PDB file of C-alpha atoms and ligand atoms in Angstrom:
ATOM      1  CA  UNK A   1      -0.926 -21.533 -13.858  1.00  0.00           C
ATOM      2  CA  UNK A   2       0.554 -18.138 -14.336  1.00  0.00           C
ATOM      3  CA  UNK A   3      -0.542 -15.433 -11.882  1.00  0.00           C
ATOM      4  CA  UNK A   4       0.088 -11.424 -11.590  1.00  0.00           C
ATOM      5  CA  UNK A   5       1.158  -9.681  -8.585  1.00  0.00           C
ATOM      6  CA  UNK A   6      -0.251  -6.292  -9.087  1.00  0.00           C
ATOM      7  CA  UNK A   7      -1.175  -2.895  -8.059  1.00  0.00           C
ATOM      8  CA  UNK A   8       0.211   0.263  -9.475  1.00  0.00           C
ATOM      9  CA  UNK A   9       0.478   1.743  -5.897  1.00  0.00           C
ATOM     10  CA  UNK A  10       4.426   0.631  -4.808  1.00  0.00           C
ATOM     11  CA  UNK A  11       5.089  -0.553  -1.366  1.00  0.00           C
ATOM     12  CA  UNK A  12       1.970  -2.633  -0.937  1.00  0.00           C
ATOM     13  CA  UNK A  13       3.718  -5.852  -0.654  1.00  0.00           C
ATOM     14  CA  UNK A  14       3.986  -7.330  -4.368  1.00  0.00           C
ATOM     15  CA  UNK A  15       7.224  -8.238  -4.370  1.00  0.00           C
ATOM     16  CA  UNK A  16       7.547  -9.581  -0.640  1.00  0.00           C
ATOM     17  CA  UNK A  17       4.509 -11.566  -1.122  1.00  0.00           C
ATOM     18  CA  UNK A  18       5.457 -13.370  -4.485  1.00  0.00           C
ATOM     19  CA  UNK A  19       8.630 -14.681  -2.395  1.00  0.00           C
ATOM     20  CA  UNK A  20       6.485 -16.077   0.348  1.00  0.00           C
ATOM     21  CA  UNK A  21       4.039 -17.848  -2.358  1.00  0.00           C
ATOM     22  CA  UNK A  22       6.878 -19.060  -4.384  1.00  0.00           C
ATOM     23  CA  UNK A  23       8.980 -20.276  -1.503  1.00  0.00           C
ATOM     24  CA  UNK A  24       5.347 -22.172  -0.302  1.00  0.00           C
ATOM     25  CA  UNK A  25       4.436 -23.314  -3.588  1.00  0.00           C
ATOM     26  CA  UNK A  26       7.926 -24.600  -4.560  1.00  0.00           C
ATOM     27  CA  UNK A  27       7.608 -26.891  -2.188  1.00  0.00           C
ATOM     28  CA  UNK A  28       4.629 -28.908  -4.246  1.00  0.00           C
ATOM     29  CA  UNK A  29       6.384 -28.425  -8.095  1.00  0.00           C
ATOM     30  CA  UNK A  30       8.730 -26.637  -9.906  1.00  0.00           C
ATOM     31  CA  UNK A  31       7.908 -22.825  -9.072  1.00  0.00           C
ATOM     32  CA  UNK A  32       9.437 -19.768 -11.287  1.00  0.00           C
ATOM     33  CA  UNK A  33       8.816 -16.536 -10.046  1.00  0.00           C
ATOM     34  CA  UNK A  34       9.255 -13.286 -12.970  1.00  0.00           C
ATOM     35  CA  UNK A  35      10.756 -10.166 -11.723  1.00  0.00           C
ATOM     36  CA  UNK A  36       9.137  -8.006 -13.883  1.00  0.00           C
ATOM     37  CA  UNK A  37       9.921  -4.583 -12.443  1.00  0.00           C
ATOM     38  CA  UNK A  38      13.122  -2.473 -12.960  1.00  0.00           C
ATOM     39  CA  UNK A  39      14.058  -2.140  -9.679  1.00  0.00           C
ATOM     40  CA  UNK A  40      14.816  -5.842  -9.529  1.00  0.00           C
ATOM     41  CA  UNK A  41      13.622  -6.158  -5.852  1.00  0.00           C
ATOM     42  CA  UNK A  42      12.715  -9.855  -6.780  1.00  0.00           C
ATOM     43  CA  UNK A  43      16.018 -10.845  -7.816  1.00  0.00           C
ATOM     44  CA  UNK A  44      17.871  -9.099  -4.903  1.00  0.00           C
ATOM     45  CA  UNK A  45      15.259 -10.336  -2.560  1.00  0.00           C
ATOM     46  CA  UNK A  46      16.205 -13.644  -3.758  1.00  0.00           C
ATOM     47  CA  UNK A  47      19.925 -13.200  -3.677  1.00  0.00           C
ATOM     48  CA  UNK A  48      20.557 -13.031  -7.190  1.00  0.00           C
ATOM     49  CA  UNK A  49      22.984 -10.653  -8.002  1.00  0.00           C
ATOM     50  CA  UNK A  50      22.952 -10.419 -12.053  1.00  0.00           C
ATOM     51  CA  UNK A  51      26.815 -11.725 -13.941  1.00  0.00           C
ATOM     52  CA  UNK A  52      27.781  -9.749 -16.662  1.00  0.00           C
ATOM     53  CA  UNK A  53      26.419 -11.891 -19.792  1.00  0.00           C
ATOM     54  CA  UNK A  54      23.127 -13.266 -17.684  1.00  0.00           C
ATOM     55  CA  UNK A  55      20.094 -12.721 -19.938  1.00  0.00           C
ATOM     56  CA  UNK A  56      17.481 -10.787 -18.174  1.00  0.00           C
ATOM     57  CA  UNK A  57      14.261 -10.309 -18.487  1.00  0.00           C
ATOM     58  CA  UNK A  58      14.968  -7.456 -20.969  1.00  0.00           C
ATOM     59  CA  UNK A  59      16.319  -9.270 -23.705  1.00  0.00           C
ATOM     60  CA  UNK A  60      13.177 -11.561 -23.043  1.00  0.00           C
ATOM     61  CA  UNK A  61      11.105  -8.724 -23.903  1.00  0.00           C
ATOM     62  CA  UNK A  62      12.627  -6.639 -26.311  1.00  0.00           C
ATOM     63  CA  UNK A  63      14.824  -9.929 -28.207  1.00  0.00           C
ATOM     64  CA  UNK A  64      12.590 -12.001 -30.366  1.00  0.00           C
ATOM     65  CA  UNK A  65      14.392 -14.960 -30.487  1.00  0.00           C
ATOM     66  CA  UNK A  66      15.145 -14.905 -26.651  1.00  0.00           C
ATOM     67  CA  UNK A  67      13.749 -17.233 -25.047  1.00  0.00           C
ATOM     68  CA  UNK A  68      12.603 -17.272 -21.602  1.00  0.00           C
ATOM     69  CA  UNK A  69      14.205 -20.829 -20.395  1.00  0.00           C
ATOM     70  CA  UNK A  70      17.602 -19.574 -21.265  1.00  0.00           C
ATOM     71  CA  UNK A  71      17.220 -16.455 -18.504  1.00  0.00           C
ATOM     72  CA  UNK A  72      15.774 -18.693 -16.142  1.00  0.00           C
ATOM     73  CA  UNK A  73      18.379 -19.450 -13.272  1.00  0.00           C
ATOM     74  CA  UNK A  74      17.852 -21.953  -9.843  1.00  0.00           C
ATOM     75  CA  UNK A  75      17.915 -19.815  -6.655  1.00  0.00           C
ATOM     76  CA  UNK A  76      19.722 -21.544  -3.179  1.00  0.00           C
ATOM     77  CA  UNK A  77      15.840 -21.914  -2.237  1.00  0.00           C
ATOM     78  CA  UNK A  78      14.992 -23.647  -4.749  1.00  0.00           C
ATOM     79  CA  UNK A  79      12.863 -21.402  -6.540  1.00  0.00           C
ATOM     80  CA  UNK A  80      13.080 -20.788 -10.130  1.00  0.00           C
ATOM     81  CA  UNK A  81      13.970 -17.088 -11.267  1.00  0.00           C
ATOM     82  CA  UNK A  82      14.028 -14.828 -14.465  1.00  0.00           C
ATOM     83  CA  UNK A  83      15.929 -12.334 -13.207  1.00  0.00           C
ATOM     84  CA  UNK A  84      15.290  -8.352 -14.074  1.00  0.00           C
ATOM     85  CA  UNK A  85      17.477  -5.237 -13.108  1.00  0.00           C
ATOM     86  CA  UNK A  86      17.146  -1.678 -14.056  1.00  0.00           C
ATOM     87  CA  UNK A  87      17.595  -2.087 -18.073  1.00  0.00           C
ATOM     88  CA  UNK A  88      13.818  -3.270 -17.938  1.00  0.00           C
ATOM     89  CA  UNK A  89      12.813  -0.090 -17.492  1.00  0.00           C
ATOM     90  CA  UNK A  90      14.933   1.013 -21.154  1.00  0.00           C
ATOM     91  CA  UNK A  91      12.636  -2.188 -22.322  1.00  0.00           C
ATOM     92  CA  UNK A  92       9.410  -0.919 -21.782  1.00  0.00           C
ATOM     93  CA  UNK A  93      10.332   2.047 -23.697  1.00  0.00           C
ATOM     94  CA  UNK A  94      11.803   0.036 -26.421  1.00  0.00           C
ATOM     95  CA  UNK A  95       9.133  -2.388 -27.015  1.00  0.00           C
ATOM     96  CA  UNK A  96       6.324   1.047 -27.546  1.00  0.00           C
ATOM     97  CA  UNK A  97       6.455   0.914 -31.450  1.00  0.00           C
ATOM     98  CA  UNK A  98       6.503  -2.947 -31.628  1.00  0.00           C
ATOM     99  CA  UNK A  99       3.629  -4.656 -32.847  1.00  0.00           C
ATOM    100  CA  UNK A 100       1.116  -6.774 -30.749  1.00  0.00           C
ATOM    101  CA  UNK A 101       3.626  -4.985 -27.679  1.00  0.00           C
ATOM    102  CA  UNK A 102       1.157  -6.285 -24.869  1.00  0.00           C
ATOM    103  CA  UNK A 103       1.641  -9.771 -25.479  1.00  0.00           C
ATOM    104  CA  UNK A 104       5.351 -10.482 -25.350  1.00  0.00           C
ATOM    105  CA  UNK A 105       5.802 -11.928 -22.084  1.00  0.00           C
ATOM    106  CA  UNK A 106       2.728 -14.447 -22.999  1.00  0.00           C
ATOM    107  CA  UNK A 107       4.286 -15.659 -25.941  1.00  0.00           C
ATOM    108  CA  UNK A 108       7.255 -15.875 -23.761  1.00  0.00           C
ATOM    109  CA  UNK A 109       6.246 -17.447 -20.971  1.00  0.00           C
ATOM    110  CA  UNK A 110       3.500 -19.930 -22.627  1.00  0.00           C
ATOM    111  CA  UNK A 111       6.207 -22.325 -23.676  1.00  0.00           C
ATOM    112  CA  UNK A 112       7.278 -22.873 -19.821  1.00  0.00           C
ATOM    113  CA  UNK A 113       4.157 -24.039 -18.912  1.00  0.00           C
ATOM    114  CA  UNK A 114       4.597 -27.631 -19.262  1.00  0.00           C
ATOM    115  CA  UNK A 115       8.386 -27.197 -17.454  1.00  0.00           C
ATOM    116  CA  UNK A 116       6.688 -24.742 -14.640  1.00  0.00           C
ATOM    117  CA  UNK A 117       2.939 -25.552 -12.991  1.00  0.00           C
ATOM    118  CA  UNK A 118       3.380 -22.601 -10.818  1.00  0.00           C
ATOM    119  CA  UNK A 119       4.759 -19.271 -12.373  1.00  0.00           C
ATOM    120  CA  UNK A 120       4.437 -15.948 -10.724  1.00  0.00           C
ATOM    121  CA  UNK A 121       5.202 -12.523 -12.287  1.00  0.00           C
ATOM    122  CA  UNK A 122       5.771  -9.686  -9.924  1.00  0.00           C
ATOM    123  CA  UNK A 123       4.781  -6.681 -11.461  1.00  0.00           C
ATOM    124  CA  UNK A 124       6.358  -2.706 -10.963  1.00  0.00           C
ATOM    125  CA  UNK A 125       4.397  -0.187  -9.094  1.00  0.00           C
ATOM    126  CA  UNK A 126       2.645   1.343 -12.405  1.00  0.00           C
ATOM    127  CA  UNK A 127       0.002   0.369 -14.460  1.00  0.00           C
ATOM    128  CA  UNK A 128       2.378   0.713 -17.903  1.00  0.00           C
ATOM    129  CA  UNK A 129       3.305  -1.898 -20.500  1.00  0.00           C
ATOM    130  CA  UNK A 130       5.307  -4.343 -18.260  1.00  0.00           C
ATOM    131  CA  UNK A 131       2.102  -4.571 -15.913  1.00  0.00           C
ATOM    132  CA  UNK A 132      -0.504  -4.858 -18.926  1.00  0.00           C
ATOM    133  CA  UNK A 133       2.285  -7.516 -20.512  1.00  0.00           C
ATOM    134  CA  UNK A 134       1.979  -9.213 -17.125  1.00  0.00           C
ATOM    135  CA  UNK A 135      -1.913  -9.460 -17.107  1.00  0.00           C
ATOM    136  CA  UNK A 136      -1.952 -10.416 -20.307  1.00  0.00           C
ATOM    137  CA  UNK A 137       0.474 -13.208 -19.771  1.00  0.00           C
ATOM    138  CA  UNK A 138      -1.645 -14.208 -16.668  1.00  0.00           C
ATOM    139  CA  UNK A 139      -4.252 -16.574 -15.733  1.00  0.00           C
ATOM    140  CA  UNK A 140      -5.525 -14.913 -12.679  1.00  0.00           C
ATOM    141  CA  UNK A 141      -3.744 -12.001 -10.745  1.00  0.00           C
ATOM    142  CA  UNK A 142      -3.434 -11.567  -7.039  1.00  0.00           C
ATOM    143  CA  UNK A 143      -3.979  -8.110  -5.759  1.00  0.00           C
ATOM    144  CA  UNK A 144      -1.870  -7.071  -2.281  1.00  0.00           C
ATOM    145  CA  UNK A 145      -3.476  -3.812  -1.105  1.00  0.00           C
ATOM    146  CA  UNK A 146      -1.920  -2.258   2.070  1.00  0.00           C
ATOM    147  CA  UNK A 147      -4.641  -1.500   4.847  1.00  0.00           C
ATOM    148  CA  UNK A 148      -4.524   1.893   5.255  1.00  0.00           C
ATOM    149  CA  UNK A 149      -6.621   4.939   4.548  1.00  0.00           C
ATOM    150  CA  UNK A 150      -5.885   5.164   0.913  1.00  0.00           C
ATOM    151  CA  UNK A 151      -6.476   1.595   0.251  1.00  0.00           C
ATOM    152  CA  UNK A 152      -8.914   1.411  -2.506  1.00  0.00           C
ATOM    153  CA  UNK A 153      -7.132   4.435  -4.100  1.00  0.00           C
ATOM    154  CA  UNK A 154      -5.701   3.524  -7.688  1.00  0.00           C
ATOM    155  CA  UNK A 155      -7.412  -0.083  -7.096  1.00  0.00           C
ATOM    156  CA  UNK A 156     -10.467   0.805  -8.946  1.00  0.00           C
ATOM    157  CA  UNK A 157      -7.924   2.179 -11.918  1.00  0.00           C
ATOM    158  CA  UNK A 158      -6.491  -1.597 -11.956  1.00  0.00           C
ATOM    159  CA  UNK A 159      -9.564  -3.006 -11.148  1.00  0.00           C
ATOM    160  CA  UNK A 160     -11.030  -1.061 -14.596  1.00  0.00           C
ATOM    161  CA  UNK A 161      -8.012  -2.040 -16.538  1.00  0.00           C
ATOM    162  CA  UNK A 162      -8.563  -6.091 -15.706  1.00  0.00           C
ATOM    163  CA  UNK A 163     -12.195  -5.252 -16.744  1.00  0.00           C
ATOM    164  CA  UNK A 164     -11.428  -3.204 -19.610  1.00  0.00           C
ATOM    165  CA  UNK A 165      -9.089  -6.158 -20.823  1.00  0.00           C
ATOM    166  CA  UNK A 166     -12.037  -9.089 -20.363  1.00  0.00           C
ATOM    167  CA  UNK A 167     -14.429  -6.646 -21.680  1.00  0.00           C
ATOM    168  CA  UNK A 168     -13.208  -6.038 -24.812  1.00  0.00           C
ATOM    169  CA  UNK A 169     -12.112  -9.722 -25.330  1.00  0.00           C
ATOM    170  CA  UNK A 170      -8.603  -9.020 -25.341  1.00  0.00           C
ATOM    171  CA  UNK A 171      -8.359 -11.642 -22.700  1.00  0.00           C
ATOM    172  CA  UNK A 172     -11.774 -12.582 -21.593  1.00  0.00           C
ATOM    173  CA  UNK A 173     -10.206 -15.358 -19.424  1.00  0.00           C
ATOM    174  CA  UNK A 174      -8.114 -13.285 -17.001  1.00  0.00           C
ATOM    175  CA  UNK A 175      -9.431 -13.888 -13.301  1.00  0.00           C
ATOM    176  CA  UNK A 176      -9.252 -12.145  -9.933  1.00  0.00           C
ATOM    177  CA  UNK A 177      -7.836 -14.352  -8.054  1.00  0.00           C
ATOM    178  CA  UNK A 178      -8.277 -11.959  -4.861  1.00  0.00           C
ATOM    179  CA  UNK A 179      -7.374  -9.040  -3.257  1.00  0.00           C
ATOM    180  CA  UNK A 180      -4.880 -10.017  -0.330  1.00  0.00           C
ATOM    181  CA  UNK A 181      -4.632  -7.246   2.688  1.00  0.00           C
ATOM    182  CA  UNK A 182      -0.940  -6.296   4.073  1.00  0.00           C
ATOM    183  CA  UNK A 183       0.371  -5.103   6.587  1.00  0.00           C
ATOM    184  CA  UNK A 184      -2.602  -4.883   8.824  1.00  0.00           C
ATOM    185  CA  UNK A 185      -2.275  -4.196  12.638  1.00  0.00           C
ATOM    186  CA  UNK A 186      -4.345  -3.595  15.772  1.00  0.00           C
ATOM    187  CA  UNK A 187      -5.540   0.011  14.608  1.00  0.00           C
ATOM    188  CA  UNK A 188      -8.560   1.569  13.295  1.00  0.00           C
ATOM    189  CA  UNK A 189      -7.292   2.689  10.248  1.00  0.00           C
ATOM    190  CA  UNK A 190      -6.657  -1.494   9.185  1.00  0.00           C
ATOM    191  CA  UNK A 191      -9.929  -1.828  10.190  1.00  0.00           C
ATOM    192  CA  UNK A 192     -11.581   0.496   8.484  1.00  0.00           C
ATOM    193  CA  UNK A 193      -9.994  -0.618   5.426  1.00  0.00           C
ATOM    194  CA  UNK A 194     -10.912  -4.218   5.502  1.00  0.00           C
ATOM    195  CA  UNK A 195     -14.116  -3.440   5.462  1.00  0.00           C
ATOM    196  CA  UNK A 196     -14.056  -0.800   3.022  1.00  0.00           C
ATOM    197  CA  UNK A 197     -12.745  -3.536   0.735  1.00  0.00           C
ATOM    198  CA  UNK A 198     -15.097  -6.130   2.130  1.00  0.00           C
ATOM    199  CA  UNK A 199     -18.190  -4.165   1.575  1.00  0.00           C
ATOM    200  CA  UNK A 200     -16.926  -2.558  -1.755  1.00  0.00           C
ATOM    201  CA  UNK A 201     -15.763  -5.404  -3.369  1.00  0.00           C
ATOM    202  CA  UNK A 202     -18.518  -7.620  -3.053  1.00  0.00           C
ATOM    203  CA  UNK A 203     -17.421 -10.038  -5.747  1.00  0.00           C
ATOM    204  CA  UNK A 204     -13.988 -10.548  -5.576  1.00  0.00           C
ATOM    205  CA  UNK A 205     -12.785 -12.911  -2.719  1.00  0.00           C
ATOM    206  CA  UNK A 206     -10.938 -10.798  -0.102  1.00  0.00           C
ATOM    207  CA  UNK A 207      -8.045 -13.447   1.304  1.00  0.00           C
ATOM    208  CA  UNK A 208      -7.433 -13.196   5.144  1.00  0.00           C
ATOM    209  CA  UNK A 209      -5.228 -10.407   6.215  1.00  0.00           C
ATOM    210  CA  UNK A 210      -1.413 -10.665   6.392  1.00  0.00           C
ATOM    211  CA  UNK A 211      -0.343  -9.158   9.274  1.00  0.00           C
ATOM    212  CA  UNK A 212       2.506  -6.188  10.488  1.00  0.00           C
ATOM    213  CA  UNK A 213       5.327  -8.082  11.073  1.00  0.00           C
ATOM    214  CA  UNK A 214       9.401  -6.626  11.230  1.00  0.00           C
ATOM    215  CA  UNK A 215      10.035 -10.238  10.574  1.00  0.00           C
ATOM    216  CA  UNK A 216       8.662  -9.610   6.744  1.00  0.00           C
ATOM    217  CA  UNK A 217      11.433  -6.832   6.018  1.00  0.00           C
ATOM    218  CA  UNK A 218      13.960  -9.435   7.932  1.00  0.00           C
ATOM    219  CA  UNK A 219      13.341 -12.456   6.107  1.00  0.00           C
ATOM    220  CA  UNK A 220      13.526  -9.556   2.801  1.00  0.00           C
ATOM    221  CA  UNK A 221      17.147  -8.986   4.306  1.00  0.00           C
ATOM    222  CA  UNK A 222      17.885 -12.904   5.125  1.00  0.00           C
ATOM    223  CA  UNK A 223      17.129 -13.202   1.395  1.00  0.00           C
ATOM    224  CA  UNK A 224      14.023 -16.360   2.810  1.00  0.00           C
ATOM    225  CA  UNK A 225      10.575 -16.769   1.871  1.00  0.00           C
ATOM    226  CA  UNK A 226       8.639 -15.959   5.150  1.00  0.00           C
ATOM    227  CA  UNK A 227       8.018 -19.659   5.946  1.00  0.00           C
ATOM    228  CA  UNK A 228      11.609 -20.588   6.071  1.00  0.00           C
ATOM    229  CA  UNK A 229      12.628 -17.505   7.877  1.00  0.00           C
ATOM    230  CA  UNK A 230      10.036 -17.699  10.948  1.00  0.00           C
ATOM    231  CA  UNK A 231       8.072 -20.376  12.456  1.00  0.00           C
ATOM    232  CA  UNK A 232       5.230 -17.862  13.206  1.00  0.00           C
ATOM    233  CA  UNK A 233       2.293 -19.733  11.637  1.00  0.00           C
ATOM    234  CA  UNK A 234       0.249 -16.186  11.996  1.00  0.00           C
ATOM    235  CA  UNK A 235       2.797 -14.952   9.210  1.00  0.00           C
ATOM    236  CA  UNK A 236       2.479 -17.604   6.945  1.00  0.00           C
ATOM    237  CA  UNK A 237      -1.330 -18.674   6.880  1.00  0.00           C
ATOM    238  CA  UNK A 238      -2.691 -16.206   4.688  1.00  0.00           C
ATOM    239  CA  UNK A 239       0.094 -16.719   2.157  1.00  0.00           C
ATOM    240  CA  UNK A 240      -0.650 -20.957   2.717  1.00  0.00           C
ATOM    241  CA  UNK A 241      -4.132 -20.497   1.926  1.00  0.00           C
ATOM    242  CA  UNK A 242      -3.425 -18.769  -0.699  1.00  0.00           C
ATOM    243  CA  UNK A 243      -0.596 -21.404  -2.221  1.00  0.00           C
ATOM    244  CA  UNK A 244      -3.234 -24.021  -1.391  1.00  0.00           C
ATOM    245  CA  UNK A 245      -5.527 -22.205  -3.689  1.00  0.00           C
ATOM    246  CA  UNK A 246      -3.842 -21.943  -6.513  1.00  0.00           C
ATOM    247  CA  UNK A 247      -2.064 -25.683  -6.041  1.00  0.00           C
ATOM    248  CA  UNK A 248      -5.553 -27.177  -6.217  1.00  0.00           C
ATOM    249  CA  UNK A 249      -6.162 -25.453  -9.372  1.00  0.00           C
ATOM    250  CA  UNK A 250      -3.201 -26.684 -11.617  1.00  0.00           C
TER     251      UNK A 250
HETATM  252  N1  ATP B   1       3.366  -7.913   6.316  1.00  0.00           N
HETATM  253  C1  ATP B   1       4.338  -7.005   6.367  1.00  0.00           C
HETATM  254  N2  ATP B   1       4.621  -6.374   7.524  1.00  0.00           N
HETATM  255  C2  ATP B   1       5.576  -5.432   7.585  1.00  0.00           C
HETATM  256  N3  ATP B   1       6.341  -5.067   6.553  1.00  0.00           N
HETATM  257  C3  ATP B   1       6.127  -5.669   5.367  1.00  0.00           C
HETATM  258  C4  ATP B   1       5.116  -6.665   5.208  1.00  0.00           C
HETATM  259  N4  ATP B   1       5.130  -7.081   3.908  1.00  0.00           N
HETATM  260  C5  ATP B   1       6.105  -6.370   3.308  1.00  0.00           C
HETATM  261  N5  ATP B   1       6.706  -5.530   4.156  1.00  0.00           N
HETATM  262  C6  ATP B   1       7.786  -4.573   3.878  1.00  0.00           C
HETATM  263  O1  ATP B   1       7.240  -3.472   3.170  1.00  0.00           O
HETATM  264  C7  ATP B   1       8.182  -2.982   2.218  1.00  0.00           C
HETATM  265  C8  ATP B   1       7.541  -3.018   0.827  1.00  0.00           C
HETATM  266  O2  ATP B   1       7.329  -4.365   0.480  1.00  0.00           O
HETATM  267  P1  ATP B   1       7.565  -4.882  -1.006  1.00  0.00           P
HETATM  268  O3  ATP B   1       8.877  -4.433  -1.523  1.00  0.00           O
HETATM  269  O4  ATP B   1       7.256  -6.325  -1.028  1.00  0.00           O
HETATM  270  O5  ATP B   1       6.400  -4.058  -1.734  1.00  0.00           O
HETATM  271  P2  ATP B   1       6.179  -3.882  -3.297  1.00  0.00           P
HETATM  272  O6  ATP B   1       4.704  -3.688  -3.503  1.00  0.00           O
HETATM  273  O7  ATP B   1       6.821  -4.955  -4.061  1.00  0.00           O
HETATM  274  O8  ATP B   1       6.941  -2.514  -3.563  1.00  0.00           O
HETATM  275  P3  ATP B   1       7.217  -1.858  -5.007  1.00  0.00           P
HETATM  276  O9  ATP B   1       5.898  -1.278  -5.427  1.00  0.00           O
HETATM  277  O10 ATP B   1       8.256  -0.811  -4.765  1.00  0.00           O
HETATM  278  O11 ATP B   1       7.673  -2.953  -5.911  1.00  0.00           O
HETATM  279  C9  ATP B   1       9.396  -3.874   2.325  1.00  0.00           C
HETATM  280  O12 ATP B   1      10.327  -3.260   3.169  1.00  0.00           O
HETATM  281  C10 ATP B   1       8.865  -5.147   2.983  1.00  0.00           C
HETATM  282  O13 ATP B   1       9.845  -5.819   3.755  1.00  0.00           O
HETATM  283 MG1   MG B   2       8.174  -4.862  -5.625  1.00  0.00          MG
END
């Protein structure tokens, strides 16, 4: 199964969350996780620091003949990366004339499927090609939305885009497969924006809350997925319900 971590807006938790799924899910199959976004948060996150003469997820998407496999490398966790760093971003630009341009990481990823029953692609904060190339490459996405005030702000853009893409049968297959709340806390304004998205988004499952934690942006600097970095089972429920999820479905 190949899933997008998405939403345009940056800082919501995309990139932190597709660590603590991968790190969960790797522990029930062979697991690669995509960093799709220039800023290569994935791959640091990860400790991966990119040799000179490592493919990267730019020649991926902007060489034909590159394959995926050969980018892919084995992380000390265990998990499976394609690495990215900022020459992604020169990629997207590059790949704006090409033909059929929203389907290059599908045809790219597809043949991994067999070798990988868990793939994850984290996606930048913008809704450009490398985010449409995601969703189209995708089975389902996941959607982490920060609760605060401006929560469903720019949602309803992706939310239109996924819709837009089923609609017009350009990949009628694509799923939600929720909208997962970060960073939620004690206050009013978290709150208030769970059930803004509970009561707005009436048919798309709304996963339990992931809460505040300083240990997130820790385990981000001890290069772990949340799960190996602190026993707090609070921390990694949501994330284990979520990995449960999408194990049952492969
Ligand atoms: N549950 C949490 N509690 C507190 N801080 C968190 C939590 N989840 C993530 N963070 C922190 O929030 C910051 C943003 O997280 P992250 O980089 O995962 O977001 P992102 O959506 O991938 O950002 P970008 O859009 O820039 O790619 C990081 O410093 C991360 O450690
Ligand atoms: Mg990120």
């Amino acid at each position: 199964m190949i899933i997008a971590i998405a939403n345009q807006k940056g800082g919501v938790a995309k990139t932190t969350s597709t660590i603590a799924l991968g790190g969960l899910l790797a522990k029930r199959g062979p697991c690669l996780l995509v960093d799709f976004d220039p800023q290569g948060n994935l791959t640091t996150g990860l400790g991966v620091r990119i040799a000179s003469g490592q493919t990267t997820a730019y020649e991926v998407l902007i060489d034909r003949k590159q394959t995926a496999l050969a980018a892919v490398i084995e992380t000390d966790s265990g998990i499976h990366l394609l690495p990215a760093d900022i020459s992604l971003a020169t990629g997207e630009k590059q790949i704006l004339t090409v033909a059929d341009n929203s389907r290059i990481l599908r045809k790219k990823l597809n043949p991994l499927r067999q070798m990988f029953p868990f793939i994850l692609v984290d996606c930048p904060p913008s809704l450009g090609m490398l985010t449409l190339n995601a969703l189209m490459a995708a089975d389902a996405v996941l959607i982490p939305v920060q609760c605060q005030f401006f929560a469903l702000e720019g949602l309803r853009q992706l939310l239109e885009t996924i819709d837009g893409l089923r609609d017009e049968d350009t990949h009628p297959h694509l799923q939600i497969l929720g909208v997962l709340p970060t960073m939620a806390d004690r206050t009013i304004t978290t709150q208030d924006a769970l059930k803004t998205l509970r009561t707005k988004l009436t048919d798309i499952k709304i996963f339990d809350p992931v809460p505040k934690s300083v240990r997130f942006p820790e385990s981000n600097l001890a290069r772990e997925p949340i799960h190996q970095y602190s026993s707090e089972k609070k921390l990694v429920q949501p994330y284990q319900t979520i990995a449960n999820l999408i194990a049952e479905r492969v």
